[in-house]
Amino acid sequence: MTVTIRALRAEDYSRWRPLWDGYTHFYGCSLDESVTACTWERALNPHSSLFCRVAEIDGKVIGFALCVLHEGTWSTTPICYLEDLFVDEAARGAGAGQALIDALIAEGKAEGWSKLYWVTRENNPARKLYDRFGEADDYVRYRISL
Ligand SMILES: CC(C)(COP(=O)(O)OP(=O)(O)OC[C@H]1O[C@@H](n2cnc3c(N)ncnc32)[C@H](O)[C@@H]1OP(=O)(O)O)[C@@H](O)C(=O)NCCC(=O)NCCS
C-alpha cells in the first residue's frame, strides 16, 4: 500500500469531514458547527497560518495533519505546531501517520522552519509512533480557558 501526502483541496470535504468528526469524537469533544466550518475554511486559505496535509491510499483520503505556523522569540524562522493528527481506523498501521509527520519534516526543512512539535496525552498509544522521532521532553502544559 502506497501512502501519498499532499495539501488539502476544496474537493476533499466529503472525506475530510468524517475524519475530522472521528478525531473530535476520539477526544470526546463536540465542537460547534461554526468552529468546524472556520477550521475548514482556514485550512484551505493560503493566507491563514493554519494548513492541512492529507494522506491518501489508492486515491482515497484516509488521514490528515492540521498544523499552525507561528513565530517564536527564540528563533527568527517559523515554528510548526502539529495540532491535529488523525488516520481512519480502517487504514491504521499502514504507515500513514508516519508519512504525514515525515512529510512535515521534509517540508519544514525545505521551507526553513526551525521546529516541528506536538503534544499528546501521556498514555496515548500513538506514542509508539512518536517515539520513533525522538524523546518526549519534560515540559508540562498549563491551560486557562478564557
Ligand atoms: C496516531 C495515528 C494518526 C497513527 O496513524 P497510523 O497511520 O496508524 O500510524 P503508522 O501506521 O504510521 O504507525 C506507525 C507505527 O506506530 C504504531 N501506532 C501508531 N498509532 C498507534 C496507536 N494509536 N496505537 C497503537 N500503535 C500505534 C503502529 O502500529 C505502527 O507500528 P508498527 O510499524 O510496529 O506496526 C492514529 O493511530 C490515530 O489517528 N489515532 C487516533 C487519534 C490520535 O491519537 N491522534 C494523535 C493525537 S496526538
XYZ file of C-alpha atoms and ligand atoms in Angstrom:
194
model
C 0.000 0.000 0.000
C 1.465 3.323 -1.037
C 0.698 6.369 1.061
C 0.721 9.751 -0.682
C 0.824 13.052 1.185
C -0.486 16.253 -0.359
C -2.073 19.580 0.514
C -5.772 19.677 1.359
C -8.094 20.615 -1.520
C -11.632 22.017 -1.514
C -12.980 18.824 -3.093
C -11.715 16.779 -0.109
C -14.518 17.971 2.151
C -16.683 14.830 1.911
C -13.714 12.679 3.002
C -12.136 15.142 5.418
C -15.325 15.764 7.351
C -15.903 12.213 8.663
C -12.207 12.033 9.570
C -12.481 15.327 11.457
C -15.597 14.051 13.238
C -13.717 10.846 14.102
C -10.902 12.925 15.536
C -13.127 15.132 17.716
C -15.008 12.014 18.814
C -11.673 10.413 19.750
C -11.096 13.342 22.102
C -14.699 13.195 23.349
C -15.446 16.731 22.272
C -18.405 18.043 20.303
C -17.403 21.214 18.533
C -19.854 23.842 17.473
C -20.512 23.558 13.732
C -19.272 27.122 13.217
C -15.859 26.166 14.631
C -15.524 23.206 12.270
C -16.586 25.414 9.344
C -13.994 28.031 10.299
C -11.268 25.389 10.708
C -12.071 24.006 7.254
C -12.003 27.463 5.680
C -8.703 28.417 7.308
C -7.122 25.082 6.370
C -7.799 25.950 2.714
C -6.926 29.627 2.927
C -3.345 30.221 1.725
C -3.211 33.416 3.822
C -4.030 31.605 7.072
C -1.297 30.371 9.402
C -3.284 27.151 9.668
C -2.758 24.475 6.999
C -3.607 20.859 6.367
C -1.878 17.937 4.693
C -3.795 14.780 3.833
C -2.736 11.161 3.416
C -4.145 9.137 0.537
C -4.122 5.413 -0.127
C -5.319 4.319 -3.565
C -6.591 7.833 -4.219
C -8.738 7.908 -1.068
C -8.084 10.418 1.696
C -7.619 8.402 4.881
C -5.879 10.811 7.236
C -4.847 14.371 7.908
C -2.412 16.597 9.779
C -3.641 20.073 10.728
C -0.881 22.490 11.665
C -0.294 26.077 12.688
C 2.821 28.005 11.717
C 3.769 30.614 14.282
C 6.573 32.944 15.249
C 8.775 32.424 18.257
C 11.001 34.512 20.484
C 13.867 32.047 20.414
C 14.125 31.800 16.655
C 13.709 34.052 13.672
C 12.146 31.402 11.457
C 8.660 29.832 11.661
C 7.778 27.107 14.140
C 5.240 24.458 13.192
C 2.723 23.192 15.728
C 1.124 19.932 14.640
C -2.218 20.404 16.352
C -4.356 17.558 14.991
C -3.294 14.218 13.538
C -5.742 11.505 12.578
C -5.897 8.375 10.432
C -9.076 6.434 9.649
C -9.232 3.427 11.959
C -9.548 1.083 8.963
C -6.309 2.427 7.472
C -4.145 2.448 10.592
C -0.853 0.626 10.796
C -0.102 1.167 7.092
C 2.363 3.983 7.694
C 0.096 6.979 7.012
C 0.737 8.596 10.400
C 4.462 8.249 9.936
C 4.230 9.509 6.344
C 2.328 12.635 7.461
C 4.988 13.511 10.050
C 7.837 12.651 7.649
C 6.269 14.975 5.056
C 6.041 17.824 7.581
C 9.695 17.336 8.494
C 10.678 17.414 4.820
C 8.519 20.475 4.160
C 9.904 22.245 7.215
C 13.493 21.603 6.154
C 12.736 22.875 2.662
C 10.887 25.960 3.933
C 13.339 26.827 6.697
C 11.116 26.234 9.732
C 13.109 25.996 12.944
C 10.995 23.381 14.723
C 8.090 20.946 14.458
C 6.360 19.955 17.689
C 3.188 18.421 19.031
C 1.652 17.454 22.367
C -0.239 14.329 23.246
C -1.687 12.590 26.263
C 0.874 10.729 28.308
C -0.906 7.420 27.753
C -1.760 7.835 24.059
C -0.739 4.565 22.356
C 0.231 6.666 19.339
C 3.428 7.396 21.267
C 4.728 4.160 19.801
C 4.886 6.116 16.559
C 6.072 9.388 18.117
C 8.963 7.724 19.940
C 10.457 6.943 16.533
C 11.064 10.667 16.014
C 12.767 11.391 19.316
C 12.216 11.569 23.044
C 9.373 13.480 24.692
C 10.619 16.370 26.833
C 9.662 17.049 30.454
C 7.607 20.214 29.935
C 4.032 20.218 31.253
C 1.199 22.335 29.945
C -0.843 24.893 31.903
C -4.061 25.968 30.241
C -6.653 28.560 31.162
C -9.911 28.673 29.224
C -10.960 32.275 28.604
C -1.842 8.349 15.729
C -2.333 7.873 14.377
C -2.570 9.093 13.498
C -1.250 6.999 13.743
O -1.675 6.662 12.436
P -1.198 5.321 11.698
O -1.381 5.556 10.235
O -1.838 4.137 12.274
O 0.363 5.325 12.051
P 1.501 4.410 11.394
O 0.888 3.304 10.590
O 2.471 5.293 10.689
O 2.153 3.832 12.720
C 3.499 3.531 12.853
C 3.678 2.565 13.996
O 3.149 3.090 15.212
C 2.099 2.248 15.700
N 0.969 3.086 16.128
C 0.611 4.273 15.628
N -0.500 4.719 16.212
C -0.833 3.775 17.124
C -1.889 3.686 18.040
N -2.839 4.648 18.140
N -1.957 2.580 18.822
C -1.020 1.608 18.722
N 0.015 1.643 17.847
C 0.101 2.729 17.062
C 1.675 1.416 14.512
O 1.083 0.210 14.913
C 2.969 1.232 13.778
O 3.763 0.267 14.404
P 4.352 -0.983 13.552
O 5.099 -0.366 12.396
O 5.208 -1.669 14.542
O 3.154 -1.759 13.114
C -3.619 7.030 14.503
O -3.383 5.952 15.377
C -4.809 7.808 15.034
O -5.470 8.511 14.280
N -5.098 7.682 16.335
C -6.258 8.312 16.946
C -6.080 9.816 17.061
C -4.801 10.209 17.740
O -4.364 9.629 18.722
N -4.202 11.252 17.180
C -2.984 11.805 17.685
C -3.293 12.762 18.757
S -1.818 13.494 19.427
